[in-house]
């Protein structure tokens, strides 16, 4: 199975929500729960990245409540997104997992680990930042125009996720091709209501308040923090803040890369993730 062919499944939780998800990979391992970025759904996970991780781990991709094929109303706070992720994990009967949070999903992963620490073995925090970090409370006009566009296209993905260099942009074009390869069983496109609700959660999380950094000392699990060196959505300085305040973190910064570094370097990052999770 792969991200190109794994069927979409539906799970009904104790809270009464129906979650759309995909589950595949190496059975008998601690599963990795993937938490997605702003306006992303199941199809936005790069097959080159996720399939490489799935060679050594069981992977679970899930749409948040109200996103893609999942039912219900979209939350407007990171805490509620995290509570829903816990609700989903409980419905699966999982007693131990690793979290892979990208961007907005990284905010959710941090909150998940704070709310249910006994469930989390290890964390990967990619292209993300701590609550109250730097330059996270709103974007400049050009970035906002691409991020909030009603109907996004490849040009928006290339601007938001990749650095302006020719090499990075070329890798971005390859990534866009990969995520649109799947034709059968594609996920439901996120709505404008998803955009607006998630934006509210992101803006609240990003209000500068350095006192919030002290919360990170309570995330004691081994954590891999990674980003590109030129992230315009969650500025790279926030990865340094995470690594500096989490008790057991290591930091990887990829050159000539932006927010979507993990899609620019999918094989290389998957190798790092698998090595980290195998420790």
PDB file of C-alpha atoms in Angstrom:
ATOM      1  CA  UNK A   1       0.000   0.000   0.000  1.00  0.00           C
ATOM      2  CA  UNK A   2       1.030   3.605  -0.471  1.00  0.00           C
ATOM      3  CA  UNK A   3      -0.300   7.136  -0.213  1.00  0.00           C
ATOM      4  CA  UNK A   4      -1.288   6.764  -3.871  1.00  0.00           C
ATOM      5  CA  UNK A   5      -3.607   3.809  -3.235  1.00  0.00           C
ATOM      6  CA  UNK A   6      -4.464   3.426   0.463  1.00  0.00           C
ATOM      7  CA  UNK A   7      -8.260   3.638   0.862  1.00  0.00           C
ATOM      8  CA  UNK A   8      -9.995   6.327   2.844  1.00  0.00           C
ATOM      9  CA  UNK A   9     -11.482   4.957   6.062  1.00  0.00           C
ATOM     10  CA  UNK A  10     -14.032   6.423   8.468  1.00  0.00           C
ATOM     11  CA  UNK A  11     -13.973   6.116  12.250  1.00  0.00           C
ATOM     12  CA  UNK A  12     -16.755   7.194  14.614  1.00  0.00           C
ATOM     13  CA  UNK A  13     -15.494   8.391  17.991  1.00  0.00           C
ATOM     14  CA  UNK A  14     -16.997   8.422  21.455  1.00  0.00           C
ATOM     15  CA  UNK A  15     -17.571  12.157  21.047  1.00  0.00           C
ATOM     16  CA  UNK A  16     -19.809  11.459  18.064  1.00  0.00           C
ATOM     17  CA  UNK A  17     -17.471  12.679  15.318  1.00  0.00           C
ATOM     18  CA  UNK A  18     -16.705  10.842  12.071  1.00  0.00           C
ATOM     19  CA  UNK A  19     -13.016  11.078  11.155  1.00  0.00           C
ATOM     20  CA  UNK A  20     -11.653  10.352   7.694  1.00  0.00           C
ATOM     21  CA  UNK A  21      -8.233   8.710   7.751  1.00  0.00           C
ATOM     22  CA  UNK A  22      -5.714   6.472   5.999  1.00  0.00           C
ATOM     23  CA  UNK A  23      -3.672   3.804   7.756  1.00  0.00           C
ATOM     24  CA  UNK A  24      -0.907   1.688   6.277  1.00  0.00           C
ATOM     25  CA  UNK A  25       2.750   0.787   6.662  1.00  0.00           C
ATOM     26  CA  UNK A  26       4.700  -1.666   8.781  1.00  0.00           C
ATOM     27  CA  UNK A  27       2.460  -3.497  11.233  1.00  0.00           C
ATOM     28  CA  UNK A  28       3.600  -4.188  14.775  1.00  0.00           C
ATOM     29  CA  UNK A  29       5.373  -0.855  15.204  1.00  0.00           C
ATOM     30  CA  UNK A  30       4.390   2.140  17.295  1.00  0.00           C
ATOM     31  CA  UNK A  31       2.105   4.053  14.905  1.00  0.00           C
ATOM     32  CA  UNK A  32       2.942   7.562  13.735  1.00  0.00           C
ATOM     33  CA  UNK A  33      -0.039   9.931  13.739  1.00  0.00           C
ATOM     34  CA  UNK A  34       0.358  12.714  11.157  1.00  0.00           C
ATOM     35  CA  UNK A  35      -1.262  16.083  11.902  1.00  0.00           C
ATOM     36  CA  UNK A  36      -1.688  18.322   8.873  1.00  0.00           C
ATOM     37  CA  UNK A  37      -0.999  21.942   7.939  1.00  0.00           C
ATOM     38  CA  UNK A  38      -3.331  24.920   7.418  1.00  0.00           C
ATOM     39  CA  UNK A  39      -5.934  24.129   4.729  1.00  0.00           C
ATOM     40  CA  UNK A  40      -4.421  20.685   4.165  1.00  0.00           C
ATOM     41  CA  UNK A  41      -6.181  17.338   3.858  1.00  0.00           C
ATOM     42  CA  UNK A  42      -5.090  13.711   3.419  1.00  0.00           C
ATOM     43  CA  UNK A  43      -3.995  14.298  -0.168  1.00  0.00           C
ATOM     44  CA  UNK A  44      -1.559  17.051   0.809  1.00  0.00           C
ATOM     45  CA  UNK A  45       0.832  14.612   2.467  1.00  0.00           C
ATOM     46  CA  UNK A  46       3.729  13.936   0.115  1.00  0.00           C
ATOM     47  CA  UNK A  47       3.788  10.265  -0.955  1.00  0.00           C
ATOM     48  CA  UNK A  48       7.584  10.414  -1.277  1.00  0.00           C
ATOM     49  CA  UNK A  49       7.857  11.338   2.407  1.00  0.00           C
ATOM     50  CA  UNK A  50       5.072   9.299   3.967  1.00  0.00           C
ATOM     51  CA  UNK A  51       5.707   6.135   1.962  1.00  0.00           C
ATOM     52  CA  UNK A  52       9.387   6.207   2.950  1.00  0.00           C
ATOM     53  CA  UNK A  53       8.415   6.451   6.621  1.00  0.00           C
ATOM     54  CA  UNK A  54       5.793   3.723   6.123  1.00  0.00           C
ATOM     55  CA  UNK A  55       8.525   1.304   5.046  1.00  0.00           C
ATOM     56  CA  UNK A  56       9.613   1.176   8.682  1.00  0.00           C
ATOM     57  CA  UNK A  57       6.600   2.450  10.654  1.00  0.00           C
ATOM     58  CA  UNK A  58       2.846   2.197  10.614  1.00  0.00           C
ATOM     59  CA  UNK A  59       1.503   5.598   9.572  1.00  0.00           C
ATOM     60  CA  UNK A  60      -1.900   7.132  10.229  1.00  0.00           C
ATOM     61  CA  UNK A  61      -3.063  10.226   8.345  1.00  0.00           C
ATOM     62  CA  UNK A  62      -6.210  11.918   9.608  1.00  0.00           C
ATOM     63  CA  UNK A  63      -8.417  14.829   8.623  1.00  0.00           C
ATOM     64  CA  UNK A  64      -9.219  17.080  11.561  1.00  0.00           C
ATOM     65  CA  UNK A  65     -12.852  17.573  12.501  1.00  0.00           C
ATOM     66  CA  UNK A  66     -14.701  19.373   9.725  1.00  0.00           C
ATOM     67  CA  UNK A  67     -11.750  19.080   7.324  1.00  0.00           C
ATOM     68  CA  UNK A  68     -11.812  17.026   4.124  1.00  0.00           C
ATOM     69  CA  UNK A  69     -13.905  13.922   4.651  1.00  0.00           C
ATOM     70  CA  UNK A  70     -14.255  14.329   8.427  1.00  0.00           C
ATOM     71  CA  UNK A  71     -17.599  15.456   9.783  1.00  0.00           C
ATOM     72  CA  UNK A  72     -18.484  18.114  12.317  1.00  0.00           C
ATOM     73  CA  UNK A  73     -17.695  21.778  12.797  1.00  0.00           C
ATOM     74  CA  UNK A  74     -14.092  22.926  12.447  1.00  0.00           C
ATOM     75  CA  UNK A  75     -12.521  23.958  15.783  1.00  0.00           C
ATOM     76  CA  UNK A  76     -11.219  27.499  16.207  1.00  0.00           C
ATOM     77  CA  UNK A  77      -8.554  26.847  18.852  1.00  0.00           C
ATOM     78  CA  UNK A  78      -5.446  24.690  18.845  1.00  0.00           C
ATOM     79  CA  UNK A  79      -6.559  23.138  22.119  1.00  0.00           C
ATOM     80  CA  UNK A  80      -9.789  21.889  20.551  1.00  0.00           C
ATOM     81  CA  UNK A  81      -7.891  20.494  17.559  1.00  0.00           C
ATOM     82  CA  UNK A  82      -5.683  18.608  20.026  1.00  0.00           C
ATOM     83  CA  UNK A  83      -8.647  17.295  21.996  1.00  0.00           C
ATOM     84  CA  UNK A  84     -10.102  15.990  18.738  1.00  0.00           C
ATOM     85  CA  UNK A  85      -6.828  14.272  17.839  1.00  0.00           C
ATOM     86  CA  UNK A  86      -6.889  12.595  21.249  1.00  0.00           C
ATOM     87  CA  UNK A  87     -10.528  11.622  20.666  1.00  0.00           C
ATOM     88  CA  UNK A  88      -9.496  10.026  17.365  1.00  0.00           C
ATOM     89  CA  UNK A  89      -6.570   8.135  18.919  1.00  0.00           C
ATOM     90  CA  UNK A  90      -8.813   6.861  21.705  1.00  0.00           C
ATOM     91  CA  UNK A  91     -11.375   5.674  19.154  1.00  0.00           C
ATOM     92  CA  UNK A  92      -8.640   3.679  17.411  1.00  0.00           C
ATOM     93  CA  UNK A  93      -7.739   2.074  20.730  1.00  0.00           C
ATOM     94  CA  UNK A  94      -4.150   3.301  20.552  1.00  0.00           C
ATOM     95  CA  UNK A  95      -2.242   3.218  23.839  1.00  0.00           C
ATOM     96  CA  UNK A  96       1.083   4.563  22.522  1.00  0.00           C
ATOM     97  CA  UNK A  97       1.965   6.629  19.464  1.00  0.00           C
ATOM     98  CA  UNK A  98       4.469   8.968  17.895  1.00  0.00           C
ATOM     99  CA  UNK A  99       3.278  12.358  16.669  1.00  0.00           C
ATOM    100  CA  UNK A 100       4.325  14.003  13.410  1.00  0.00           C
ATOM    101  CA  UNK A 101       3.019  17.569  13.372  1.00  0.00           C
ATOM    102  CA  UNK A 102       3.607  19.856  10.410  1.00  0.00           C
ATOM    103  CA  UNK A 103       2.931  23.613  10.643  1.00  0.00           C
ATOM    104  CA  UNK A 104      -0.528  24.038  12.240  1.00  0.00           C
ATOM    105  CA  UNK A 105      -0.334  20.314  12.943  1.00  0.00           C
ATOM    106  CA  UNK A 106       2.823  20.989  14.941  1.00  0.00           C
ATOM    107  CA  UNK A 107       0.902  23.368  17.182  1.00  0.00           C
ATOM    108  CA  UNK A 108      -1.661  20.612  17.686  1.00  0.00           C
ATOM    109  CA  UNK A 109       1.035  18.022  18.403  1.00  0.00           C
ATOM    110  CA  UNK A 110       2.516  20.179  21.172  1.00  0.00           C
ATOM    111  CA  UNK A 111      -0.886  20.654  22.778  1.00  0.00           C
ATOM    112  CA  UNK A 112      -1.652  16.932  22.412  1.00  0.00           C
ATOM    113  CA  UNK A 113       1.579  16.064  24.258  1.00  0.00           C
ATOM    114  CA  UNK A 114       0.702  18.481  27.051  1.00  0.00           C
ATOM    115  CA  UNK A 115      -2.867  17.205  27.404  1.00  0.00           C
ATOM    116  CA  UNK A 116      -2.157  13.451  27.118  1.00  0.00           C
ATOM    117  CA  UNK A 117       1.575  12.943  27.740  1.00  0.00           C
ATOM    118  CA  UNK A 118       1.250   9.256  28.623  1.00  0.00           C
ATOM    119  CA  UNK A 119       0.047   8.497  25.089  1.00  0.00           C
ATOM    120  CA  UNK A 120       2.997  10.107  23.298  1.00  0.00           C
ATOM    121  CA  UNK A 121       6.340   8.328  22.916  1.00  0.00           C
ATOM    122  CA  UNK A 122       8.188  10.708  20.549  1.00  0.00           C
ATOM    123  CA  UNK A 123       7.424  13.849  18.533  1.00  0.00           C
ATOM    124  CA  UNK A 124       8.456  15.270  15.183  1.00  0.00           C
ATOM    125  CA  UNK A 125       7.738  19.005  14.923  1.00  0.00           C
ATOM    126  CA  UNK A 126       8.218  20.228  11.352  1.00  0.00           C
ATOM    127  CA  UNK A 127       7.894  23.807  10.121  1.00  0.00           C
ATOM    128  CA  UNK A 128       6.198  24.891  13.311  1.00  0.00           C
ATOM    129  CA  UNK A 129       6.633  26.998  16.414  1.00  0.00           C
ATOM    130  CA  UNK A 130       5.748  27.373  20.085  1.00  0.00           C
ATOM    131  CA  UNK A 131       2.725  29.213  21.370  1.00  0.00           C
ATOM    132  CA  UNK A 132       3.601  32.877  21.776  1.00  0.00           C
ATOM    133  CA  UNK A 133       6.671  32.673  19.527  1.00  0.00           C
ATOM    134  CA  UNK A 134       8.141  35.263  17.183  1.00  0.00           C
ATOM    135  CA  UNK A 135       6.505  36.735  14.062  1.00  0.00           C
ATOM    136  CA  UNK A 136       3.646  34.236  14.147  1.00  0.00           C
ATOM    137  CA  UNK A 137       0.716  36.603  14.729  1.00  0.00           C
ATOM    138  CA  UNK A 138      -0.317  37.324  11.150  1.00  0.00           C
ATOM    139  CA  UNK A 139       1.509  37.439   7.808  1.00  0.00           C
ATOM    140  CA  UNK A 140       2.549  40.248   5.491  1.00  0.00           C
ATOM    141  CA  UNK A 141       0.169  41.258   2.714  1.00  0.00           C
ATOM    142  CA  UNK A 142       1.774  39.185  -0.041  1.00  0.00           C
ATOM    143  CA  UNK A 143       2.004  36.022   2.045  1.00  0.00           C
ATOM    144  CA  UNK A 144      -1.530  36.491   3.321  1.00  0.00           C
ATOM    145  CA  UNK A 145      -2.766  36.899  -0.257  1.00  0.00           C
ATOM    146  CA  UNK A 146      -1.390  33.498  -1.232  1.00  0.00           C
ATOM    147  CA  UNK A 147      -2.354  31.755   2.024  1.00  0.00           C
ATOM    148  CA  UNK A 148      -5.939  33.036   2.101  1.00  0.00           C
ATOM    149  CA  UNK A 149      -6.752  32.883  -1.612  1.00  0.00           C
ATOM    150  CA  UNK A 150     -10.195  31.364  -2.094  1.00  0.00           C
ATOM    151  CA  UNK A 151      -8.966  28.870  -4.695  1.00  0.00           C
ATOM    152  CA  UNK A 152      -5.281  28.066  -4.332  1.00  0.00           C
ATOM    153  CA  UNK A 153      -3.154  26.819  -7.198  1.00  0.00           C
ATOM    154  CA  UNK A 154       0.353  25.536  -7.764  1.00  0.00           C
ATOM    155  CA  UNK A 155       1.758  29.063  -7.800  1.00  0.00           C
ATOM    156  CA  UNK A 156       0.541  29.589  -4.229  1.00  0.00           C
ATOM    157  CA  UNK A 157       2.078  26.327  -3.034  1.00  0.00           C
ATOM    158  CA  UNK A 158       5.397  27.235  -4.647  1.00  0.00           C
ATOM    159  CA  UNK A 159       5.411  30.690  -3.067  1.00  0.00           C
ATOM    160  CA  UNK A 160       4.366  29.578   0.424  1.00  0.00           C
ATOM    161  CA  UNK A 161       6.273  26.311   0.780  1.00  0.00           C
ATOM    162  CA  UNK A 162       9.495  26.734  -1.191  1.00  0.00           C
ATOM    163  CA  UNK A 163      12.323  29.251  -1.320  1.00  0.00           C
ATOM    164  CA  UNK A 164      12.628  31.543  -4.378  1.00  0.00           C
ATOM    165  CA  UNK A 165      15.727  29.775  -5.725  1.00  0.00           C
ATOM    166  CA  UNK A 166      15.476  27.884  -9.005  1.00  0.00           C
ATOM    167  CA  UNK A 167      16.456  24.626  -7.310  1.00  0.00           C
ATOM    168  CA  UNK A 168      13.846  24.913  -4.569  1.00  0.00           C
ATOM    169  CA  UNK A 169      11.123  25.923  -7.023  1.00  0.00           C
ATOM    170  CA  UNK A 170      11.952  22.942  -9.244  1.00  0.00           C
ATOM    171  CA  UNK A 171      11.595  20.626  -6.248  1.00  0.00           C
ATOM    172  CA  UNK A 172       8.284  22.316  -5.534  1.00  0.00           C
ATOM    173  CA  UNK A 173       7.006  21.535  -9.016  1.00  0.00           C
ATOM    174  CA  UNK A 174       7.923  17.880  -8.457  1.00  0.00           C
ATOM    175  CA  UNK A 175       6.049  17.895  -5.139  1.00  0.00           C
ATOM    176  CA  UNK A 176       2.903  19.352  -6.709  1.00  0.00           C
ATOM    177  CA  UNK A 177       3.016  16.604  -9.310  1.00  0.00           C
ATOM    178  CA  UNK A 178       3.248  13.925  -6.636  1.00  0.00           C
ATOM    179  CA  UNK A 179       0.288  15.115  -4.578  1.00  0.00           C
ATOM    180  CA  UNK A 180      -1.943  15.264  -7.658  1.00  0.00           C
ATOM    181  CA  UNK A 181      -0.955  11.828  -8.992  1.00  0.00           C
ATOM    182  CA  UNK A 182      -3.680  10.037  -7.046  1.00  0.00           C
ATOM    183  CA  UNK A 183      -6.936  10.117  -9.010  1.00  0.00           C
ATOM    184  CA  UNK A 184      -9.173   7.530  -7.333  1.00  0.00           C
ATOM    185  CA  UNK A 185     -10.480   8.128  -3.836  1.00  0.00           C
ATOM    186  CA  UNK A 186      -9.199  11.661  -3.495  1.00  0.00           C
ATOM    187  CA  UNK A 187     -10.103  13.479  -0.312  1.00  0.00           C
ATOM    188  CA  UNK A 188     -12.713  16.236  -0.114  1.00  0.00           C
ATOM    189  CA  UNK A 189     -11.170  19.662  -0.699  1.00  0.00           C
ATOM    190  CA  UNK A 190     -11.128  21.851   2.441  1.00  0.00           C
ATOM    191  CA  UNK A 191     -13.723  24.619   2.393  1.00  0.00           C
ATOM    192  CA  UNK A 192     -13.393  28.335   3.081  1.00  0.00           C
ATOM    193  CA  UNK A 193     -14.969  27.640   6.476  1.00  0.00           C
ATOM    194  CA  UNK A 194     -11.974  25.395   7.204  1.00  0.00           C
ATOM    195  CA  UNK A 195      -9.627  28.192   6.170  1.00  0.00           C
ATOM    196  CA  UNK A 196     -11.297  30.746   8.404  1.00  0.00           C
ATOM    197  CA  UNK A 197     -11.590  28.503  11.471  1.00  0.00           C
ATOM    198  CA  UNK A 198      -8.001  27.295  11.246  1.00  0.00           C
ATOM    199  CA  UNK A 199      -6.793  30.850  10.683  1.00  0.00           C
ATOM    200  CA  UNK A 200      -8.486  31.892  13.925  1.00  0.00           C
ATOM    201  CA  UNK A 201      -6.687  29.089  15.768  1.00  0.00           C
ATOM    202  CA  UNK A 202      -3.338  30.034  14.230  1.00  0.00           C
ATOM    203  CA  UNK A 203      -3.698  33.731  15.021  1.00  0.00           C
ATOM    204  CA  UNK A 204      -4.565  33.015  18.650  1.00  0.00           C
ATOM    205  CA  UNK A 205      -1.624  30.613  19.008  1.00  0.00           C
ATOM    206  CA  UNK A 206       0.706  33.167  17.468  1.00  0.00           C
ATOM    207  CA  UNK A 207       0.012  36.087  19.808  1.00  0.00           C
ATOM    208  CA  UNK A 208       3.462  36.998  21.096  1.00  0.00           C
ATOM    209  CA  UNK A 209       3.801  35.999  24.728  1.00  0.00           C
ATOM    210  CA  UNK A 210       7.203  34.665  25.709  1.00  0.00           C
ATOM    211  CA  UNK A 211       5.828  33.495  29.058  1.00  0.00           C
ATOM    212  CA  UNK A 212       4.118  30.700  27.093  1.00  0.00           C
ATOM    213  CA  UNK A 213       7.525  29.227  26.264  1.00  0.00           C
ATOM    214  CA  UNK A 214       7.709  27.828  29.783  1.00  0.00           C
ATOM    215  CA  UNK A 215       5.013  25.312  28.810  1.00  0.00           C
ATOM    216  CA  UNK A 216       7.560  23.534  26.638  1.00  0.00           C
ATOM    217  CA  UNK A 217       9.500  22.254  29.637  1.00  0.00           C
ATOM    218  CA  UNK A 218       6.548  19.943  30.302  1.00  0.00           C
ATOM    219  CA  UNK A 219       6.997  18.162  26.960  1.00  0.00           C
ATOM    220  CA  UNK A 220       9.650  15.705  28.093  1.00  0.00           C
ATOM    221  CA  UNK A 221       9.454  13.218  25.226  1.00  0.00           C
ATOM    222  CA  UNK A 222      12.357  13.060  22.762  1.00  0.00           C
ATOM    223  CA  UNK A 223      11.540  15.545  20.001  1.00  0.00           C
ATOM    224  CA  UNK A 224      12.918  16.112  16.521  1.00  0.00           C
ATOM    225  CA  UNK A 225      12.490  19.750  15.452  1.00  0.00           C
ATOM    226  CA  UNK A 226      13.099  20.547  11.783  1.00  0.00           C
ATOM    227  CA  UNK A 227      12.589  23.347   9.282  1.00  0.00           C
ATOM    228  CA  UNK A 228      13.952  25.038   6.205  1.00  0.00           C
ATOM    229  CA  UNK A 229      16.293  27.978   6.623  1.00  0.00           C
ATOM    230  CA  UNK A 230      13.795  30.404   5.014  1.00  0.00           C
ATOM    231  CA  UNK A 231      10.309  29.650   6.337  1.00  0.00           C
ATOM    232  CA  UNK A 232       7.988  32.596   5.622  1.00  0.00           C
ATOM    233  CA  UNK A 233       4.888  31.048   7.229  1.00  0.00           C
ATOM    234  CA  UNK A 234       6.294  30.011  10.612  1.00  0.00           C
ATOM    235  CA  UNK A 235       9.627  31.863  10.658  1.00  0.00           C
ATOM    236  CA  UNK A 236      12.586  29.574  11.222  1.00  0.00           C
ATOM    237  CA  UNK A 237      13.574  31.364  14.424  1.00  0.00           C
ATOM    238  CA  UNK A 238      10.648  29.550  16.050  1.00  0.00           C
ATOM    239  CA  UNK A 239      12.279  26.187  15.392  1.00  0.00           C
ATOM    240  CA  UNK A 240      15.276  27.443  17.353  1.00  0.00           C
ATOM    241  CA  UNK A 241      12.938  28.528  20.159  1.00  0.00           C
ATOM    242  CA  UNK A 242      11.373  25.071  20.256  1.00  0.00           C
ATOM    243  CA  UNK A 243      14.712  23.296  20.300  1.00  0.00           C
ATOM    244  CA  UNK A 244      16.036  25.632  22.962  1.00  0.00           C
ATOM    245  CA  UNK A 245      13.125  25.210  25.367  1.00  0.00           C
ATOM    246  CA  UNK A 246      12.136  21.562  24.902  1.00  0.00           C
ATOM    247  CA  UNK A 247      14.124  19.447  27.387  1.00  0.00           C
ATOM    248  CA  UNK A 248      15.025  16.647  24.966  1.00  0.00           C
ATOM    249  CA  UNK A 249      15.063  18.146  21.475  1.00  0.00           C
ATOM    250  CA  UNK A 250      17.407  18.074  18.522  1.00  0.00           C
ATOM    251  CA  UNK A 251      17.254  20.514  15.616  1.00  0.00           C
ATOM    252  CA  UNK A 252      17.650  20.041  11.862  1.00  0.00           C
ATOM    253  CA  UNK A 253      17.682  23.017   9.481  1.00  0.00           C
ATOM    254  CA  UNK A 254      17.665  22.322   5.748  1.00  0.00           C
ATOM    255  CA  UNK A 255      19.455  24.715   3.358  1.00  0.00           C
ATOM    256  CA  UNK A 256      17.796  26.730   0.597  1.00  0.00           C
ATOM    257  CA  UNK A 257      14.389  25.549   1.782  1.00  0.00           C
ATOM    258  CA  UNK A 258      11.199  27.076   3.094  1.00  0.00           C
ATOM    259  CA  UNK A 259       8.157  25.935   5.044  1.00  0.00           C
ATOM    260  CA  UNK A 260       7.848  22.839   2.852  1.00  0.00           C
ATOM    261  CA  UNK A 261      11.406  21.642   3.419  1.00  0.00           C
ATOM    262  CA  UNK A 262      10.048  18.148   4.148  1.00  0.00           C
ATOM    263  CA  UNK A 263       8.613  18.035   0.616  1.00  0.00           C
ATOM    264  CA  UNK A 264      11.810  19.433  -0.909  1.00  0.00           C
ATOM    265  CA  UNK A 265      13.923  16.841   0.917  1.00  0.00           C
ATOM    266  CA  UNK A 266      11.397  13.991   1.370  1.00  0.00           C
ATOM    267  CA  UNK A 267      13.802  11.060   1.198  1.00  0.00           C
ATOM    268  CA  UNK A 268      16.439  12.731   3.343  1.00  0.00           C
ATOM    269  CA  UNK A 269      13.952  13.835   5.989  1.00  0.00           C
ATOM    270  CA  UNK A 270      12.208  10.450   6.047  1.00  0.00           C
ATOM    271  CA  UNK A 271      15.587   8.871   6.729  1.00  0.00           C
ATOM    272  CA  UNK A 272      16.121  11.217   9.680  1.00  0.00           C
ATOM    273  CA  UNK A 273      12.618  10.538  10.994  1.00  0.00           C
ATOM    274  CA  UNK A 274      12.997   6.764  10.768  1.00  0.00           C
ATOM    275  CA  UNK A 275      16.370   6.886  12.484  1.00  0.00           C
ATOM    276  CA  UNK A 276      14.983   9.096  15.251  1.00  0.00           C
ATOM    277  CA  UNK A 277      11.941   6.878  15.809  1.00  0.00           C
ATOM    278  CA  UNK A 278      14.097   3.749  15.929  1.00  0.00           C
ATOM    279  CA  UNK A 279      16.192   5.019  18.851  1.00  0.00           C
TER     280      UNK A 279
END
